[in-house]
Amino acid sequence: MSDREHNEYSQEQPEFIPYPEEHSDEETDGVNREKGQGDENKELRNQKVENEHSDTIEESVVYWQKSGRISEDLDTTKKTLEEVVGLGKSFDIDFREMTFGETRTGLFFISGFAKEDILQEILKRLTYLSPDNVSSGALHAFFDLYIPHIQVKKINKLSDVITMVLSGMSALFIQGEQEALVMDTRSYPVRNPEEPSLERVVRGARDGFTETLLTNITLVRRRLRDPGLTFELHKVGRRTQTDVCIAYIDDIVDKTQVDSVREKITSIDIDGIPLAEKQLEEAIVRKGWNPYPLVRYSERPDVVASHILEGRVALFSDTSPSVIIFPTTFFDLCQHAEENRQTAFMGSYLRWVRFAGIFASLFLLPLWLLMVIHPELKPAALSFIGPQTQAKIPLIAQFLLIEFGVDLLRMAAVHTPTPLASAMGLIAAILIGDIAVKTGLFVNEVVLYMAVAAIGMFATPSYELGLANRVIRLGLLIAVAIFGGPGFVVGVTAYIVWLTLRRSYNSSYLWPFIPFNAKAMAAILFRLPVMTSKQRPSFNKTRDRTRMPRNE
């Protein structure tokens, strides 16, 4: 709601209409006389409820009590909470009224988030208060002397208090005070850190990120005991108020990049990001219909810590176990933590095998189809390539059907219970694949090469990159089927040029291949020993590129 519309609401709408009070039997006659006035007040209140169109908590608070500050009257605060957050309607929202030292207080909290033992200890301590203890000021006495808790804040805006309580904290309102005491008593339902299924390693740490922001930050802080490691907290979404954290090492990272990320996050104007990191990525990267990922996702704390140490920026989002890392390149997305858990020689071997699988997932099927359509392009050593018998449907139709079939199996595997996954795989391999070949619908080689390409796609470390490569493979297959050799050449050229024009936070997507950097390219092709990598990649534009002294 704009400021002009908000001012119009403030001018046109009536003041806060209280609920009609209940009366005893002795006051029945008075109630009857005031019944008409009570019905009118109720109608005005219902009308005001229907007319509210607040986009933020702050707007809603101002709408109901004409001020954003906390009222000195505890009853007014309670009435506002009833309208803004549904106090009395939502069963998990509590407002416990108590008196300490002859001073009325109200404890506002979410029952599912509050740690009962901490709250009980605080309330137990406050029961010892006497009127003399709070004579000099209840807020001062509660805050400085009688609340035995570490994280306590004084807040004077009701909207800020509501936001903190909805995130799990507890607030203590005091009669006659325009400030509330907000205590961090939250306890989220969490799971234990487990190794992520998409980034498993044979040797290495078995912990992974969870859905709790503080836990994820702690896992990284444990690995990076650098005083320059900074975690900036922001909130995104007018309604969700999702916690988003920017992580970087202050004396290494490119400050211009951090400023740009911070500006984009604070400028996001959306009702919420319930899907966390994916919606956050689309909001700050804005790549449109580009299928290729311009950021890297990771659920491993050691991977995120190593990238931060290289001078990159990481984005944590509450309720998500995935962390966004940027800037990134096409070749970064092809690397896996397992390569760095083995010796330099074996790590390089694993990297080359993975590169071969990614290359096969992109170009194996279009090349095979090209040599089948144009046998004259086939080298003599590859004369055995090609179907010995013709199937009942064209080759391009076979490829498209199997492509869609593999995707269907992949989606089915996600939704299939684990005990039935093996049975589903047998059904797909034997009943569908084998029978389709025997009945003449498919050619044996089509199924073989499609299986190799699918394995290459699943061997791609980045799930998003594997899906994007599959789309490019489909495009190349169609180009070869329609235009033959020229279609393949033009398609591959357009693909490379298109990737070259992509930017990941103003950094070349194909670096170090384009623009070419021989030393950095060698580090991509081979997993170099740790002690030979004396500088951080220039791609990150770090303020401090030195990993270790040059003379060592």
Coordinates of C-alpha atoms in Angstrom, one line a residue:
M1 CA 0.0 0.0 0.0
S2 CA 1.5 3.4 -1.0
D3 CA 2.0 6.3 1.4
R4 CA -0.8 8.2 -0.3
E5 CA -3.3 5.3 0.0
H6 CA -2.1 4.8 3.6
N7 CA -2.8 8.4 4.5
E8 CA -6.3 8.1 2.9
Y9 CA -7.0 5.1 5.1
S10 CA -5.8 7.0 8.2
Q11 CA -8.2 9.9 7.3
E12 CA -11.2 8.0 6.2
Q13 CA -11.4 5.0 8.5
P14 CA -12.8 5.4 12.1
E15 CA -10.7 5.0 15.2
F16 CA -10.1 1.6 16.7
I17 CA -13.5 0.1 17.6
P18 CA -13.3 -2.1 20.8
Y19 CA -15.2 -5.3 21.3
P20 CA -18.6 -5.0 23.1
E21 CA -18.0 -5.9 26.7
E22 CA -19.9 -8.6 28.6
H23 CA -22.2 -7.5 31.5
S24 CA -23.5 -9.2 34.6
D25 CA -27.2 -9.9 35.3
E26 CA -27.4 -6.8 37.4
E27 CA -26.4 -4.7 34.5
T28 CA -29.0 -6.2 32.1
D29 CA -31.0 -3.0 31.8
G30 CA -27.9 -1.0 31.0
V31 CA -26.9 -3.5 28.4
N32 CA -30.3 -3.3 26.7
R33 CA -29.9 0.5 26.6
E34 CA -26.5 0.2 25.0
K35 CA -27.3 -2.7 22.7
G36 CA -27.9 -0.5 19.7
Q37 CA -24.6 1.3 20.3
G38 CA -22.8 -2.0 20.7
D39 CA -24.2 -3.4 17.5
E40 CA -23.2 -0.2 15.7
N41 CA -19.6 -0.5 17.0
K42 CA -19.4 -4.1 15.9
E43 CA -20.6 -3.2 12.4
L44 CA -18.1 -0.4 12.2
R45 CA -15.3 -2.8 13.3
N46 CA -16.3 -5.5 10.8
Q47 CA -16.4 -2.8 8.1
K48 CA -12.9 -1.7 9.0
V49 CA -11.6 -5.3 8.9
E50 CA -13.0 -5.7 5.4
N51 CA -11.4 -2.4 4.2
E52 CA -7.9 -3.2 5.4
H53 CA -5.4 -3.9 2.5
S54 CA -2.1 -3.7 4.3
D55 CA 1.0 -5.3 2.6
T56 CA 3.3 -5.1 5.6
I57 CA 3.0 -5.6 9.3
E58 CA 4.0 -1.9 9.9
E59 CA 1.1 -0.7 7.7
S60 CA -1.3 -3.0 9.5
V61 CA -0.2 -1.8 12.9
V62 CA -0.5 1.9 11.9
Y63 CA -3.9 1.1 10.4
W64 CA -5.3 -0.3 13.6
Q65 CA -3.8 2.0 16.3
K66 CA -2.8 5.1 14.3
S67 CA 0.8 4.8 15.4
G68 CA 3.7 2.5 14.9
R69 CA 5.0 2.8 18.4
I70 CA 4.0 0.5 21.3
S71 CA 1.1 1.9 23.3
E72 CA 1.5 2.6 27.0
D73 CA -1.9 0.9 27.5
L74 CA -1.5 -2.8 27.6
D75 CA -5.2 -3.3 26.6
T76 CA -4.6 -1.3 23.4
T77 CA -1.6 -3.4 22.5
K78 CA -3.6 -6.6 23.1
K79 CA -6.5 -5.3 20.9
T80 CA -4.0 -4.5 18.1
L81 CA -2.4 -7.9 18.3
E82 CA -5.9 -9.5 18.0
E83 CA -6.4 -7.7 14.7
V84 CA -2.9 -7.9 13.2
V85 CA -1.7 -11.4 14.1
G86 CA -5.0 -13.2 15.0
L87 CA -4.4 -13.4 18.8
G88 CA -7.3 -15.4 20.1
K89 CA -7.9 -17.0 16.7
S90 CA -4.7 -18.9 16.1
F91 CA -4.2 -21.5 18.8
D92 CA -0.4 -21.2 18.9
I93 CA -0.3 -17.5 19.5
D94 CA -0.3 -16.7 23.2
F95 CA -0.5 -13.5 25.3
R96 CA 0.0 -14.4 28.9
E97 CA -1.0 -11.5 31.3
M98 CA 0.7 -11.4 34.7
T99 CA 1.4 -8.9 37.4
F100 CA 4.9 -8.5 38.9
G101 CA 5.5 -6.0 41.7
E102 CA 2.0 -4.6 41.2
T103 CA 2.9 -3.9 37.5
R104 CA 0.8 -5.4 34.7
T105 CA 2.7 -7.2 32.0
G106 CA 1.9 -9.3 28.9
L107 CA 4.1 -12.1 27.6
F108 CA 3.6 -12.5 23.8
F109 CA 5.1 -15.6 22.2
I110 CA 4.5 -18.5 19.7
S111 CA 4.0 -21.7 21.7
G112 CA 5.7 -23.9 19.1
F113 CA 8.9 -21.8 19.1
A114 CA 9.3 -20.9 22.8
K115 CA 11.7 -22.8 25.0
E116 CA 9.6 -23.5 28.1
D117 CA 12.5 -24.0 30.5
I118 CA 14.0 -20.5 29.7
L119 CA 10.6 -18.8 29.9
Q120 CA 9.9 -20.5 33.2
E121 CA 13.2 -19.5 34.7
I122 CA 12.6 -15.8 33.6
L123 CA 9.0 -15.8 35.1
K124 CA 10.3 -17.5 38.3
R125 CA 12.8 -14.7 38.7
L126 CA 10.2 -12.0 38.1
T127 CA 7.9 -13.4 40.7
Y128 CA 10.3 -12.2 43.4
L129 CA 9.8 -8.5 42.4
S130 CA 8.1 -6.2 45.0
P131 CA 6.6 -2.8 44.4
D132 CA 9.8 -1.2 45.8
N133 CA 11.9 -2.9 43.2
V134 CA 10.0 -1.3 40.3
S135 CA 9.4 2.1 41.8
S136 CA 12.3 3.7 39.8
G137 CA 11.0 2.3 36.5
A138 CA 9.6 -1.1 35.6
L139 CA 11.4 -1.3 32.3
H140 CA 14.8 -0.5 33.9
A141 CA 14.2 -3.0 36.6
F142 CA 13.2 -5.8 34.3
F143 CA 15.9 -5.3 31.7
D144 CA 18.9 -4.5 33.8
L145 CA 18.3 -6.5 37.0
Y146 CA 15.7 -9.2 36.9
I147 CA 15.7 -11.0 33.6
P148 CA 18.4 -13.7 33.7
H149 CA 18.8 -14.0 29.9
I150 CA 21.7 -13.0 27.6
Q151 CA 19.9 -11.9 24.5
V152 CA 17.4 -9.2 25.4
K153 CA 16.6 -6.1 23.4
K154 CA 14.5 -3.0 24.0
I155 CA 12.1 -2.3 21.0
N156 CA 9.7 0.6 20.6
K157 CA 8.1 -0.3 17.3
L158 CA 5.2 -2.8 17.6
S159 CA 5.7 -4.0 14.0
D160 CA 9.4 -5.0 14.8
V161 CA 8.2 -6.8 18.0
I162 CA 5.6 -8.8 16.0
T163 CA 8.2 -9.7 13.3
M164 CA 10.6 -11.0 16.0
V165 CA 7.9 -12.9 17.8
L166 CA 6.8 -14.5 14.5
S167 CA 10.4 -15.6 14.0
G168 CA 10.4 -17.4 17.4
M169 CA 11.3 -14.8 20.0
S170 CA 9.3 -13.8 23.1
A171 CA 8.2 -10.2 24.0
L172 CA 7.3 -8.8 27.4
F173 CA 5.0 -5.7 27.3
I174 CA 4.8 -3.6 30.4
Q175 CA 1.9 -1.4 31.4
G176 CA 2.9 2.3 31.2
E177 CA 5.9 1.7 29.0
Q178 CA 6.3 2.4 25.3
E179 CA 9.0 -0.2 24.9
A180 CA 8.9 -4.0 25.0
L181 CA 11.6 -6.4 26.0
V182 CA 12.3 -9.0 23.3
M183 CA 14.0 -12.2 24.5
D184 CA 15.6 -14.8 22.2
T185 CA 13.9 -17.9 23.6
R186 CA 13.3 -19.6 20.2
S187 CA 13.8 -23.3 19.6
Y188 CA 13.1 -24.5 16.0
P189 CA 12.3 -28.0 15.0
V190 CA 15.5 -29.2 13.4
R191 CA 17.1 -32.3 12.0
N192 CA 20.7 -33.4 12.5
P193 CA 23.3 -32.4 10.0
E194 CA 23.5 -35.3 7.5
E195 CA 25.6 -35.8 4.4
P196 CA 23.8 -34.4 1.4
S197 CA 22.6 -37.0 -1.1
L198 CA 23.8 -35.0 -4.2
E199 CA 27.4 -34.4 -3.0
R200 CA 28.5 -37.6 -1.4
V201 CA 32.2 -38.3 -1.0
V202 CA 34.1 -41.5 -0.2
R203 CA 36.3 -39.7 2.3
G204 CA 35.6 -36.5 4.1
A205 CA 33.1 -34.8 6.4
R206 CA 29.7 -36.3 6.7
D207 CA 27.9 -33.2 7.9
G208 CA 25.6 -31.1 5.7
F209 CA 23.5 -28.1 6.0
T210 CA 20.0 -28.2 7.5
E211 CA 16.9 -26.0 7.2
T212 CA 18.0 -23.8 10.2
L213 CA 20.0 -20.7 9.3
L214 CA 22.0 -20.5 12.6
T215 CA 23.0 -24.1 12.4
N216 CA 24.3 -23.6 8.8
I217 CA 26.3 -20.5 9.7
T218 CA 27.8 -22.3 12.7
L219 CA 29.0 -25.2 10.5
V220 CA 30.9 -22.7 8.2
R221 CA 32.2 -20.7 11.2
R222 CA 33.6 -23.9 12.6
R223 CA 35.8 -24.3 9.5
L224 CA 36.7 -20.6 9.0
R225 CA 38.1 -19.1 12.2
D226 CA 38.9 -15.9 10.5
P227 CA 38.1 -12.6 12.2
G228 CA 37.2 -11.1 8.8
L229 CA 34.5 -13.6 8.2
T230 CA 31.3 -11.6 8.1
F231 CA 27.6 -12.7 8.1
E232 CA 25.2 -9.9 7.2
L233 CA 21.6 -10.6 8.0
H234 CA 18.7 -9.2 5.9
K235 CA 15.0 -9.9 5.7
V236 CA 13.3 -10.5 2.3
G237 CA 9.5 -10.6 1.7
R238 CA 6.9 -8.3 3.0
R239 CA 4.9 -11.2 4.5
T240 CA 7.4 -14.0 4.9
Q241 CA 10.2 -11.8 6.3
T242 CA 12.6 -14.6 5.4
D243 CA 16.1 -14.3 7.0
V244 CA 18.8 -14.1 4.3
C245 CA 22.5 -13.9 5.2
I246 CA 25.4 -12.7 3.0
A247 CA 28.7 -14.4 3.9
Y248 CA 32.2 -13.3 2.9
I249 CA 35.7 -12.6 4.2
D250 CA 36.0 -8.8 4.5
D251 CA 39.7 -8.4 3.5
I252 CA 39.5 -10.9 0.6
V253 CA 36.2 -10.4 -1.2
D254 CA 35.6 -7.8 -3.9
K255 CA 33.7 -5.1 -2.0
T256 CA 32.0 -3.8 -5.1
Q257 CA 30.4 -7.2 -5.6
V258 CA 29.2 -7.4 -2.0
D259 CA 27.7 -3.9 -2.3
S260 CA 25.9 -5.0 -5.5
V261 CA 24.5 -8.1 -3.8
R262 CA 23.4 -6.1 -0.7
E263 CA 21.7 -3.5 -2.8
K264 CA 19.8 -6.1 -4.9
I265 CA 18.6 -8.0 -1.7
T266 CA 17.4 -4.8 0.0
S267 CA 15.6 -3.7 -3.1
I268 CA 13.6 -6.9 -3.5
D269 CA 9.9 -5.9 -3.2
I270 CA 7.9 -9.1 -3.1
D271 CA 5.3 -10.6 -0.8
G272 CA 7.5 -13.5 0.2
I273 CA 10.0 -16.2 -0.8
P274 CA 8.6 -19.4 0.7
L275 CA 10.7 -21.5 -1.7
A276 CA 13.8 -19.8 -0.2
E277 CA 17.0 -20.0 -2.2
K278 CA 15.6 -20.6 -5.6
Q279 CA 13.2 -17.6 -5.5
L280 CA 16.0 -15.6 -4.0
E281 CA 18.3 -16.5 -6.9
E282 CA 15.7 -15.5 -9.5
A283 CA 15.1 -12.2 -7.6
I284 CA 18.8 -11.1 -7.6
V285 CA 20.2 -12.8 -10.7
R286 CA 17.2 -12.3 -13.1
K287 CA 18.4 -14.6 -15.8
G288 CA 15.0 -14.9 -17.4
W289 CA 14.6 -18.0 -19.6
N290 CA 18.3 -18.9 -19.5
P291 CA 18.4 -22.6 -18.6
Y292 CA 22.0 -22.5 -17.4
P293 CA 22.7 -21.9 -13.7
L294 CA 24.6 -18.6 -13.1
V295 CA 25.2 -19.5 -9.4
R296 CA 26.4 -22.7 -7.7
Y297 CA 24.4 -24.5 -5.1
S298 CA 26.0 -26.6 -2.3
E299 CA 24.8 -28.4 0.8
R300 CA 28.4 -29.1 2.1
P301 CA 29.9 -26.7 4.7
D302 CA 33.5 -27.6 3.5
V303 CA 32.7 -26.6 -0.1
V304 CA 31.1 -23.3 0.9
A305 CA 34.0 -22.6 3.3
S306 CA 36.6 -23.2 0.5
H307 CA 34.7 -20.9 -1.9
I308 CA 34.4 -18.2 0.7
L309 CA 38.2 -18.5 1.3
E310 CA 38.7 -18.0 -2.5
G311 CA 37.0 -14.7 -2.2
R312 CA 33.5 -15.6 -3.3
V313 CA 30.2 -14.6 -1.8
A314 CA 27.8 -17.1 -0.2
L315 CA 24.1 -16.5 0.4
F316 CA 22.3 -18.4 3.1
S317 CA 18.5 -18.5 3.3
D318 CA 16.5 -19.7 6.3
T319 CA 14.5 -22.9 5.8
S320 CA 16.8 -24.1 3.0
P321 CA 19.8 -26.6 3.2
S322 CA 21.2 -25.2 0.0
V323 CA 23.7 -22.3 -0.1
I324 CA 24.2 -20.0 -3.1
I325 CA 27.8 -19.4 -4.2
F326 CA 28.7 -16.8 -6.8
P327 CA 30.2 -15.7 -9.1
T328 CA 30.6 -19.1 -10.8
T329 CA 31.7 -20.5 -14.1
F330 CA 30.7 -23.4 -16.3
F331 CA 33.9 -25.3 -15.3
D332 CA 33.2 -24.6 -11.6
L333 CA 29.9 -26.5 -12.0
C334 CA 31.8 -29.5 -13.4
Q335 CA 34.0 -29.9 -10.2
H336 CA 33.2 -32.1 -7.2
A337 CA 34.5 -32.3 -3.7
E338 CA 35.6 -35.9 -4.2
E339 CA 38.4 -34.7 -6.5
N340 CA 40.0 -32.8 -3.7
R341 CA 39.6 -35.7 -1.2
Q342 CA 42.0 -37.9 -3.4
T343 CA 45.6 -37.4 -4.4
A344 CA 46.4 -34.9 -7.1
F345 CA 46.9 -37.7 -9.7
M346 CA 43.7 -39.5 -8.9
G347 CA 41.8 -36.3 -8.5
S348 CA 42.9 -35.3 -12.0
Y349 CA 41.9 -38.7 -13.3
L350 CA 38.4 -38.4 -11.8
R351 CA 38.1 -34.9 -13.2
W352 CA 38.9 -36.1 -16.7
V353 CA 36.4 -39.0 -16.4
R354 CA 33.8 -36.5 -15.3
F355 CA 34.6 -34.2 -18.2
A356 CA 34.2 -37.1 -20.6
G357 CA 30.8 -37.9 -19.2
I358 CA 29.7 -34.3 -19.5
F359 CA 31.0 -34.2 -23.1
A360 CA 29.1 -37.4 -23.9
S361 CA 25.9 -36.1 -22.4
L362 CA 26.1 -33.1 -24.7
F363 CA 27.5 -34.3 -28.0
L364 CA 27.5 -38.2 -28.2
L365 CA 23.9 -38.5 -29.5
P366 CA 24.1 -35.7 -32.1
L367 CA 27.4 -37.0 -33.4
W368 CA 26.1 -40.6 -33.7
L369 CA 23.0 -39.4 -35.5
L370 CA 25.1 -37.2 -37.8
M371 CA 27.2 -40.2 -38.9
V372 CA 24.2 -42.4 -39.4
I373 CA 22.5 -39.8 -41.6
H374 CA 25.7 -39.0 -43.5
P375 CA 27.8 -42.2 -43.6
E376 CA 30.4 -40.4 -45.8
L377 CA 31.5 -38.4 -42.7
K378 CA 32.3 -41.6 -40.8
P379 CA 36.0 -42.5 -40.4
A380 CA 37.0 -45.9 -41.6
A381 CA 37.9 -46.9 -38.1
L382 CA 34.3 -46.2 -37.0
S383 CA 32.6 -48.2 -39.9
F384 CA 30.9 -50.4 -37.4
I385 CA 28.8 -47.5 -36.0
G386 CA 25.2 -47.4 -37.2
P387 CA 22.1 -49.5 -37.0
Q388 CA 22.2 -52.9 -38.8
T389 CA 18.4 -53.0 -39.1
Q390 CA 15.9 -50.2 -39.4
A391 CA 13.2 -49.7 -36.8
K392 CA 9.5 -48.9 -37.4
I393 CA 9.9 -45.3 -36.3
P394 CA 12.5 -42.7 -37.4
L395 CA 15.7 -42.3 -35.4
I396 CA 15.0 -38.7 -34.3
A397 CA 11.6 -39.9 -33.0
Q398 CA 13.3 -42.7 -31.1
F399 CA 15.7 -40.3 -29.4
L400 CA 12.9 -37.9 -28.5
L401 CA 10.8 -40.7 -27.0
I402 CA 13.7 -42.1 -25.0
E403 CA 14.7 -38.6 -23.8
F404 CA 11.2 -38.0 -22.5
G405 CA 11.1 -41.5 -21.1
V406 CA 14.4 -41.0 -19.1
D407 CA 13.0 -37.7 -17.7
L408 CA 9.7 -39.5 -16.8
L409 CA 11.7 -42.2 -15.0
R410 CA 13.8 -39.6 -13.2
M411 CA 10.7 -37.8 -11.9
A412 CA 9.1 -41.2 -11.0
A413 CA 12.2 -42.1 -9.0
V414 CA 11.8 -38.9 -6.9
H415 CA 8.3 -39.8 -6.0
T416 CA 8.8 -43.6 -5.6
P417 CA 9.3 -44.9 -2.0
T418 CA 12.8 -46.2 -1.5
P419 CA 11.8 -49.9 -1.1
L420 CA 10.0 -49.8 -4.5
A421 CA 12.8 -47.9 -6.4
S422 CA 14.7 -51.0 -7.4
A423 CA 11.5 -52.7 -8.7
M424 CA 10.7 -49.6 -10.8
G425 CA 14.2 -49.7 -12.3
L426 CA 13.8 -53.3 -13.3
I427 CA 10.5 -52.6 -14.9
A428 CA 12.0 -49.7 -16.9
A429 CA 15.1 -51.6 -18.0
I430 CA 13.5 -55.0 -18.8
L431 CA 9.9 -54.6 -19.5
I432 CA 10.1 -51.3 -21.4
G433 CA 13.6 -51.1 -22.9
D434 CA 14.2 -54.8 -23.8
I435 CA 10.7 -55.4 -25.2
A436 CA 10.7 -52.1 -27.1
V437 CA 13.9 -53.3 -28.9
K438 CA 12.6 -56.8 -29.6
T439 CA 9.4 -55.5 -31.1
G440 CA 11.3 -53.3 -33.5
L441 CA 10.2 -49.9 -32.1
F442 CA 13.8 -48.9 -31.1
V443 CA 17.3 -49.7 -32.3
N444 CA 19.8 -51.3 -29.9
E445 CA 22.4 -48.5 -30.5
V446 CA 19.8 -45.8 -29.7
V447 CA 19.1 -47.3 -26.3
L448 CA 22.9 -47.9 -25.7
Y449 CA 24.0 -44.3 -26.5
M450 CA 21.0 -42.8 -24.7
A451 CA 22.0 -44.7 -21.6
V452 CA 25.6 -43.4 -21.9
A453 CA 24.3 -39.9 -22.3
A454 CA 22.0 -40.3 -19.3
I455 CA 24.9 -41.6 -17.2
G456 CA 26.9 -38.6 -18.2
M457 CA 24.1 -36.3 -17.2
F458 CA 23.8 -37.9 -13.8
A459 CA 27.6 -37.7 -13.3
T460 CA 27.5 -33.9 -13.7
P461 CA 28.1 -32.5 -10.2
S462 CA 25.6 -29.7 -10.6
Y463 CA 22.1 -31.0 -11.0
E464 CA 21.0 -27.7 -12.7
L465 CA 23.9 -28.0 -15.2
G466 CA 22.9 -31.5 -16.1
L467 CA 19.3 -30.5 -16.9
A468 CA 20.5 -27.6 -18.9
N469 CA 22.9 -29.8 -20.9
R470 CA 20.0 -32.1 -21.7
V471 CA 18.0 -29.3 -23.3
I472 CA 21.0 -28.4 -25.5
R473 CA 21.4 -32.0 -26.5
L474 CA 17.8 -32.1 -27.6
G475 CA 18.3 -28.9 -29.6
L476 CA 21.4 -30.3 -31.3
L477 CA 19.5 -33.6 -32.2
I478 CA 16.8 -31.7 -33.8
A479 CA 19.3 -29.4 -35.7
V480 CA 21.1 -32.5 -37.0
A481 CA 17.9 -34.3 -38.0
I482 CA 16.7 -31.2 -40.0
F483 CA 19.9 -29.7 -41.4
G484 CA 22.5 -32.5 -41.1
G485 CA 26.2 -31.4 -40.8
P486 CA 25.7 -27.7 -41.2
G487 CA 23.0 -27.9 -38.4
F488 CA 25.5 -29.5 -36.1
V489 CA 28.3 -27.0 -36.8
V490 CA 26.0 -24.0 -36.5
G491 CA 24.3 -25.4 -33.4
V492 CA 27.6 -26.0 -31.6
T493 CA 29.0 -22.6 -32.6
A494 CA 25.9 -20.8 -31.5
Y495 CA 26.0 -22.8 -28.2
I496 CA 29.6 -21.7 -27.4
V497 CA 28.9 -18.1 -28.4
W498 CA 25.8 -18.0 -26.3
L499 CA 27.7 -19.3 -23.2
T500 CA 30.4 -16.8 -23.9
L501 CA 27.9 -14.0 -23.7
R502 CA 26.6 -15.2 -20.3
R503 CA 27.8 -13.3 -17.2
S504 CA 27.8 -14.4 -13.6
Y505 CA 27.8 -11.1 -11.7
N506 CA 29.8 -9.4 -14.4
S507 CA 32.2 -12.3 -14.7
S508 CA 32.7 -14.4 -17.9
Y509 CA 30.8 -17.7 -17.7
L510 CA 33.4 -19.6 -19.8
W511 CA 36.5 -18.3 -17.9
P512 CA 39.3 -19.4 -18.1
F513 CA 38.6 -20.8 -21.6
I514 CA 37.1 -17.4 -22.8
P515 CA 39.0 -15.1 -22.1
F516 CA 41.8 -17.6 -22.2
N517 CA 44.0 -17.9 -19.1
A518 CA 46.6 -20.7 -19.5
K519 CA 47.5 -21.0 -15.9
A520 CA 43.9 -21.0 -14.7
M521 CA 43.0 -23.5 -17.5
A522 CA 45.6 -25.9 -16.2
A523 CA 44.1 -25.7 -12.7
I524 CA 40.8 -26.6 -14.3
L525 CA 42.0 -29.6 -16.3
F526 CA 44.3 -30.9 -13.5
R527 CA 43.7 -31.1 -9.8
L528 CA 46.9 -29.4 -8.7
P529 CA 48.6 -30.2 -5.4
V530 CA 47.6 -27.8 -2.6
M531 CA 51.0 -26.3 -1.9
T532 CA 51.4 -25.3 -5.6
S533 CA 48.3 -23.1 -5.6
K534 CA 49.8 -20.0 -4.1
Q535 CA 47.3 -17.5 -5.4
R536 CA 43.5 -17.3 -5.5
P537 CA 41.8 -17.3 -8.9
S538 CA 41.9 -13.9 -10.6
F539 CA 38.3 -14.5 -11.7
N540 CA 37.0 -13.5 -8.3
K541 CA 38.7 -10.1 -8.4
T542 CA 39.8 -10.5 -4.8
R543 CA 41.5 -7.8 -2.8
D544 CA 44.1 -10.2 -1.5
R545 CA 45.1 -12.9 -4.0
T546 CA 47.9 -14.4 -1.9
R547 CA 47.3 -17.9 -0.5
M548 CA 50.9 -18.3 0.8
P549 CA 54.2 -16.5 0.4
R550 CA 55.7 -16.9 -3.1
N551 CA 59.1 -18.0 -1.8
E552 CA 57.7 -21.1 -0.1

